[in-house]
Amino acid sequence: MFNEKIKPSLVLTLICLIACALLVAAYEATNDDGNIGEITEKMTAGLNEIYGTADGFEMKLDENGKVYAPEGVTSVLEDANGNTAFEIIADGYSGGGIHVMVGISSDGAVTGVSVLTLGETPGVGTKVKEASFLDQFKGLTFDKLPKTGGEESSTKKKYVWGSEEEINSLKEAASAVPAGDTFELDAITGATLSSNGMNRAVTAALNAYNEMKGVSGNE
């Protein structure tokens, strides 16, 4: 009698466990293989805003077939013309509140910044998505980034390739940039953290682009 009462519950529990296991397996399979290299609608919108088109762009993969993600970068997209777009999530006033795409042309200059999502304070931090703020990054190149630490420069400059002589040469070239050519962020009053967060995102993109010039991914 007792077994007859508990049998339906056991069967139902077993069915639930099997269903859960199947869902987990499907999720893991999709995330490991199904969506690798897939350009999302937000990315497409970002590419259209920066370059006027998303045609020809492909997500860069590493030698293991995984999404190529240099330090501070979520993903990298490239086209055959040497245009590159870096998807980046950075901290502003809110942790991970800045999700952008930074475009860099074949000559290493920022072509534009497209805001994919923004979780900053409405009316204050959200001003970083305005063209009057973002336009200051257009034309910015790696050699114009500040070469000293601090909140504005944020990301460490990396020289991770080449011989010791080549590394020293790069450092000398960077230090030789006239002070007047060094980029200075024009932060939004009352939104310093959001402004610095956007600056960190652009800096991460330029650092990653500079690294890619010397360290190949899936080429």
mmCIF file of N, CA and C in Angstrom, residues 36-110:
data_model
loop_
_atom_site.group_PDB
_atom_site.id
_atom_site.type_symbol
_atom_site.label_atom_id
_atom_site.label_comp_id
_atom_site.label_asym_id
_atom_site.label_seq_id
_atom_site.Cartn_x
_atom_site.Cartn_y
_atom_site.Cartn_z
ATOM 1 N N ILE A 36 29.203 30.182 -30.930
ATOM 2 C CA ILE A 36 30.557 30.688 -31.079
ATOM 3 C C ILE A 36 30.675 31.415 -32.417
ATOM 4 N N GLY A 37 31.141 32.657 -32.371
ATOM 5 C CA GLY A 37 31.342 33.418 -33.594
ATOM 6 C C GLY A 37 30.085 34.047 -34.157
ATOM 7 N N GLU A 38 28.971 33.963 -33.437
ATOM 8 C CA GLU A 38 27.721 34.516 -33.938
ATOM 9 C C GLU A 38 27.621 36.000 -33.601
ATOM 10 N N ILE A 39 27.333 36.819 -34.606
ATOM 11 C CA ILE A 39 27.168 38.256 -34.404
ATOM 12 C C ILE A 39 25.722 38.541 -34.024
ATOM 13 N N THR A 40 25.531 39.168 -32.865
ATOM 14 C CA THR A 40 24.185 39.424 -32.363
ATOM 15 C C THR A 40 23.575 40.662 -33.017
ATOM 16 N N GLU A 41 22.289 40.876 -32.749
ATOM 17 C CA GLU A 41 21.602 42.040 -33.301
ATOM 18 C C GLU A 41 22.206 43.345 -32.774
ATOM 19 N N LYS A 42 22.599 43.354 -31.497
ATOM 20 C CA LYS A 42 23.209 44.560 -30.931
ATOM 21 C C LYS A 42 24.537 44.866 -31.616
ATOM 22 N N MET A 43 25.328 43.809 -31.864
ATOM 23 C CA MET A 43 26.592 44.010 -32.557
ATOM 24 C C MET A 43 26.362 44.560 -33.961
ATOM 25 N N THR A 44 25.378 43.998 -34.655
ATOM 26 C CA THR A 44 25.060 44.459 -36.001
ATOM 27 C C THR A 44 24.675 45.931 -35.992
ATOM 28 N N ALA A 45 23.855 46.318 -35.004
ATOM 29 C CA ALA A 45 23.455 47.717 -34.885
ATOM 30 C C ALA A 45 24.661 48.608 -34.615
ATOM 31 N N GLY A 46 25.581 48.126 -33.771
ATOM 32 C CA GLY A 46 26.784 48.885 -33.467
ATOM 33 C C GLY A 46 27.666 49.072 -34.687
ATOM 34 N N LEU A 47 27.828 48.003 -35.473
ATOM 35 C CA LEU A 47 28.635 48.082 -36.690
ATOM 36 C C LEU A 47 28.012 49.037 -37.697
ATOM 37 N N ASN A 48 26.692 48.990 -37.811
ATOM 38 C CA ASN A 48 26.001 49.899 -38.725
ATOM 39 C C ASN A 48 26.187 51.354 -38.315
ATOM 40 N N GLU A 49 26.180 51.600 -37.013
ATOM 41 C CA GLU A 49 26.351 52.962 -36.526
ATOM 42 C C GLU A 49 27.772 53.473 -36.786
ATOM 43 N N ILE A 50 28.757 52.599 -36.596
ATOM 44 C CA ILE A 50 30.151 53.022 -36.740
ATOM 45 C C ILE A 50 30.602 53.038 -38.193
ATOM 46 N N TYR A 51 30.307 51.956 -38.907
ATOM 47 C CA TYR A 51 30.836 51.805 -40.265
ATOM 48 C C TYR A 51 29.789 51.958 -41.368
ATOM 49 N N GLY A 52 28.522 52.067 -40.982
ATOM 50 C CA GLY A 52 27.471 52.193 -41.985
ATOM 51 C C GLY A 52 27.005 50.868 -42.538
ATOM 52 N N THR A 53 27.668 49.790 -42.145
ATOM 53 C CA THR A 53 27.294 48.458 -42.585
ATOM 54 C C THR A 53 27.912 47.417 -41.655
ATOM 55 N N ALA A 54 27.269 46.249 -41.610
ATOM 56 C CA ALA A 54 27.815 45.126 -40.854
ATOM 57 C C ALA A 54 28.256 44.020 -41.802
ATOM 58 N N ASP A 55 28.081 44.264 -43.099
ATOM 59 C CA ASP A 55 28.437 43.258 -44.101
ATOM 60 C C ASP A 55 29.941 43.003 -44.103
ATOM 61 N N GLY A 56 30.310 41.746 -44.155
ATOM 62 C CA GLY A 56 31.716 41.377 -44.252
ATOM 63 C C GLY A 56 32.430 41.227 -42.928
ATOM 64 N N PHE A 57 31.776 41.607 -41.842
ATOM 65 C CA PHE A 57 32.418 41.482 -40.534
ATOM 66 C C PHE A 57 32.242 40.061 -40.000
ATOM 67 N N GLU A 58 33.311 39.533 -39.451
ATOM 68 C CA GLU A 58 33.281 38.219 -38.821
ATOM 69 C C GLU A 58 33.937 38.294 -37.456
ATOM 70 N N MET A 59 33.457 37.463 -36.539
ATOM 71 C CA MET A 59 34.038 37.447 -35.206
ATOM 72 C C MET A 59 35.369 36.710 -35.228
ATOM 73 N N LYS A 60 36.362 37.300 -34.598
ATOM 74 C CA LYS A 60 37.706 36.718 -34.564
ATOM 75 C C LYS A 60 37.750 35.595 -33.538
ATOM 76 N N LEU A 61 38.312 34.458 -33.938
ATOM 77 C CA LEU A 61 38.452 33.302 -33.054
ATOM 78 C C LEU A 61 39.927 33.019 -32.819
ATOM 79 N N ASP A 62 40.217 32.383 -31.688
ATOM 80 C CA ASP A 62 41.606 32.040 -31.404
ATOM 81 C C ASP A 62 41.954 30.686 -32.020
ATOM 82 N N GLU A 63 43.166 30.211 -31.734
ATOM 83 C CA GLU A 63 43.619 28.957 -32.341
ATOM 84 C C GLU A 63 42.820 27.743 -31.883
ATOM 85 N N ASN A 64 42.058 27.894 -30.796
ATOM 86 C CA ASN A 64 41.232 26.796 -30.290
ATOM 87 C C ASN A 64 39.786 26.888 -30.759
ATOM 88 N N GLY A 65 39.513 27.873 -31.604
ATOM 89 C CA GLY A 65 38.157 28.024 -32.102
ATOM 90 C C GLY A 65 37.231 28.737 -31.151
ATOM 91 N N LYS A 66 37.784 29.332 -30.100
ATOM 92 C CA LYS A 66 36.991 30.094 -29.140
ATOM 93 C C LYS A 66 37.041 31.578 -29.498
ATOM 94 N N VAL A 67 36.091 32.339 -28.951
ATOM 95 C CA VAL A 67 36.060 33.778 -29.213
ATOM 96 C C VAL A 67 37.341 34.423 -28.721
ATOM 97 N N TYR A 68 38.003 35.147 -29.609
ATOM 98 C CA TYR A 68 39.245 35.839 -29.268
ATOM 99 C C TYR A 68 38.903 37.047 -28.409
ATOM 100 N N ALA A 69 39.416 37.075 -27.179
ATOM 101 C CA ALA A 69 39.069 38.133 -26.234
ATOM 102 C C ALA A 69 40.317 38.611 -25.500
ATOM 103 N N PRO A 70 41.016 39.613 -26.053
ATOM 104 C CA PRO A 70 42.179 40.183 -25.362
ATOM 105 C C PRO A 70 41.750 40.789 -24.029
ATOM 106 N N GLU A 71 42.714 41.177 -23.219
ATOM 107 C CA GLU A 71 42.418 41.737 -21.904
ATOM 108 C C GLU A 71 41.467 42.926 -22.005
ATOM 109 N N GLY A 72 40.364 42.857 -21.259
ATOM 110 C CA GLY A 72 39.409 43.950 -21.223
ATOM 111 C C GLY A 72 38.416 43.968 -22.369
ATOM 112 N N VAL A 73 38.486 42.971 -23.260
ATOM 113 C CA VAL A 73 37.631 42.929 -24.445
ATOM 114 C C VAL A 73 36.762 41.673 -24.419
ATOM 115 N N THR A 74 35.492 41.816 -24.810
ATOM 116 C CA THR A 74 34.570 40.683 -24.833
ATOM 117 C C THR A 74 34.666 39.917 -26.139
ATOM 118 N N SER A 75 34.744 40.642 -27.251
ATOM 119 C CA SER A 75 34.884 39.999 -28.553
ATOM 120 C C SER A 75 35.451 40.999 -29.557
ATOM 121 N N VAL A 76 35.965 40.456 -30.663
ATOM 122 C CA VAL A 76 36.573 41.281 -31.708
ATOM 123 C C VAL A 76 35.961 40.889 -33.044
ATOM 124 N N LEU A 77 35.575 41.886 -33.839
ATOM 125 C CA LEU A 77 35.016 41.640 -35.164
ATOM 126 C C LEU A 77 35.882 42.342 -36.205
ATOM 127 N N GLU A 78 36.091 41.690 -37.344
ATOM 128 C CA GLU A 78 36.948 42.241 -38.398
ATOM 129 C C GLU A 78 36.295 42.056 -39.760
ATOM 130 N N ASP A 79 36.692 42.937 -40.706
ATOM 131 C CA ASP A 79 36.295 42.717 -42.092
ATOM 132 C C ASP A 79 37.545 42.643 -42.960
ATOM 133 N N ALA A 80 37.364 42.401 -44.236
ATOM 134 C CA ALA A 80 38.491 42.200 -45.142
ATOM 135 C C ALA A 80 39.247 43.492 -45.442
ATOM 136 N N ASN A 81 38.682 44.637 -45.079
ATOM 137 C CA ASN A 81 39.309 45.926 -45.358
ATOM 138 C C ASN A 81 40.183 46.419 -44.216
ATOM 139 N N GLY A 82 40.335 45.596 -43.177
ATOM 140 C CA GLY A 82 41.171 45.990 -42.052
ATOM 141 C C GLY A 82 40.451 46.775 -40.984
ATOM 142 N N ASN A 83 39.131 46.913 -41.118
ATOM 143 C CA ASN A 83 38.346 47.566 -40.066
ATOM 144 C C ASN A 83 38.106 46.583 -38.933
ATOM 145 N N THR A 84 38.205 47.064 -37.712
ATOM 146 C CA THR A 84 38.054 46.208 -36.539
ATOM 147 C C THR A 84 37.083 46.859 -35.563
ATOM 148 N N ALA A 85 36.287 46.046 -34.907
ATOM 149 C CA ALA A 85 35.360 46.537 -33.884
ATOM 150 C C ALA A 85 35.544 45.702 -32.626
ATOM 151 N N PHE A 86 35.652 46.379 -31.496
ATOM 152 C CA PHE A 86 35.872 45.711 -30.219
ATOM 153 C C PHE A 86 34.635 45.872 -29.334
ATOM 154 N N GLU A 87 34.062 44.735 -28.942
ATOM 155 C CA GLU A 87 32.946 44.756 -27.991
ATOM 156 C C GLU A 87 33.540 44.762 -26.590
ATOM 157 N N ILE A 88 33.128 45.744 -25.787
ATOM 158 C CA ILE A 88 33.733 45.915 -24.467
ATOM 159 C C ILE A 88 32.662 46.225 -23.430
ATOM 160 N N ILE A 89 32.811 45.605 -22.264
ATOM 161 C CA ILE A 89 31.973 45.921 -21.108
ATOM 162 C C ILE A 89 32.880 46.500 -20.034
ATOM 163 N N ALA A 90 32.583 47.710 -19.607
ATOM 164 C CA ALA A 90 33.435 48.401 -18.643
ATOM 165 C C ALA A 90 32.613 48.914 -17.471
ATOM 166 N N ASP A 91 33.294 49.133 -16.350
ATOM 167 C CA ASP A 91 32.649 49.705 -15.177
ATOM 168 C C ASP A 91 32.587 51.221 -15.298
ATOM 169 N N GLY A 92 31.436 51.769 -14.984
ATOM 170 C CA GLY A 92 31.292 53.218 -14.883
ATOM 171 C C GLY A 92 30.906 53.533 -13.457
ATOM 172 N N TYR A 93 29.806 54.242 -13.286
ATOM 173 C CA TYR A 93 29.261 54.429 -11.942
ATOM 174 C C TYR A 93 28.711 53.093 -11.456
ATOM 175 N N SER A 94 28.177 52.330 -12.402
ATOM 176 C CA SER A 94 27.667 50.988 -12.109
ATOM 177 C C SER A 94 28.656 49.947 -12.607
ATOM 178 N N GLY A 95 28.778 48.851 -11.878
ATOM 179 C CA GLY A 95 29.646 47.772 -12.306
ATOM 180 C C GLY A 95 29.141 47.168 -13.605
ATOM 181 N N GLY A 96 29.979 47.162 -14.632
ATOM 182 C CA GLY A 96 29.569 46.630 -15.929
ATOM 183 C C GLY A 96 28.485 47.446 -16.596
ATOM 184 N N GLY A 97 28.369 48.715 -16.201
ATOM 185 C CA GLY A 97 27.277 49.550 -16.714
ATOM 186 C C GLY A 97 27.486 50.092 -18.112
ATOM 187 N N ILE A 98 28.677 49.913 -18.658
ATOM 188 C CA ILE A 98 28.972 50.459 -19.984
ATOM 189 C C ILE A 98 29.286 49.312 -20.943
ATOM 190 N N HIS A 99 28.425 49.125 -21.936
ATOM 191 C CA HIS A 99 28.588 48.073 -22.934
ATOM 192 C C HIS A 99 28.648 48.759 -24.291
ATOM 193 N N VAL A 100 29.814 48.756 -24.903
ATOM 194 C CA VAL A 100 30.005 49.522 -26.129
ATOM 195 C C VAL A 100 30.716 48.708 -27.205
ATOM 196 N N MET A 101 30.701 49.266 -28.392
ATOM 197 C CA MET A 101 31.502 48.749 -29.487
ATOM 198 C C MET A 101 32.377 49.892 -29.973
ATOM 199 N N VAL A 102 33.680 49.652 -30.008
ATOM 200 C CA VAL A 102 34.640 50.664 -30.430
ATOM 201 C C VAL A 102 35.224 50.257 -31.775
ATOM 202 N N GLY A 103 35.057 51.119 -32.773
ATOM 203 C CA GLY A 103 35.581 50.827 -34.097
ATOM 204 C C GLY A 103 36.957 51.437 -34.291
ATOM 205 N N ILE A 104 37.863 50.663 -34.875
ATOM 206 C CA ILE A 104 39.208 51.145 -35.178
ATOM 207 C C ILE A 104 39.522 50.797 -36.629
ATOM 208 N N SER A 105 39.961 51.796 -37.386
ATOM 209 C CA SER A 105 40.234 51.610 -38.805
ATOM 210 C C SER A 105 41.570 50.923 -39.025
ATOM 211 N N SER A 106 41.887 50.642 -40.286
ATOM 212 C CA SER A 106 43.118 49.927 -40.624
ATOM 213 C C SER A 106 44.370 50.733 -40.289
ATOM 214 N N ASP A 107 44.227 52.054 -40.110
ATOM 215 C CA ASP A 107 45.386 52.869 -39.742
ATOM 216 C C ASP A 107 45.516 53.048 -38.229
ATOM 217 N N GLY A 108 44.689 52.323 -37.465
ATOM 218 C CA GLY A 108 44.818 52.336 -36.011
ATOM 219 C C GLY A 108 44.123 53.472 -35.303
ATOM 220 N N ALA A 109 43.245 54.182 -35.994
ATOM 221 C CA ALA A 109 42.544 55.313 -35.381
ATOM 222 C C ALA A 109 41.092 54.943 -35.054
ATOM 223 N N VAL A 110 40.592 55.451 -33.939
ATOM 224 C CA VAL A 110 39.205 55.205 -33.555
ATOM 225 C C VAL A 110 38.277 55.861 -34.562
#
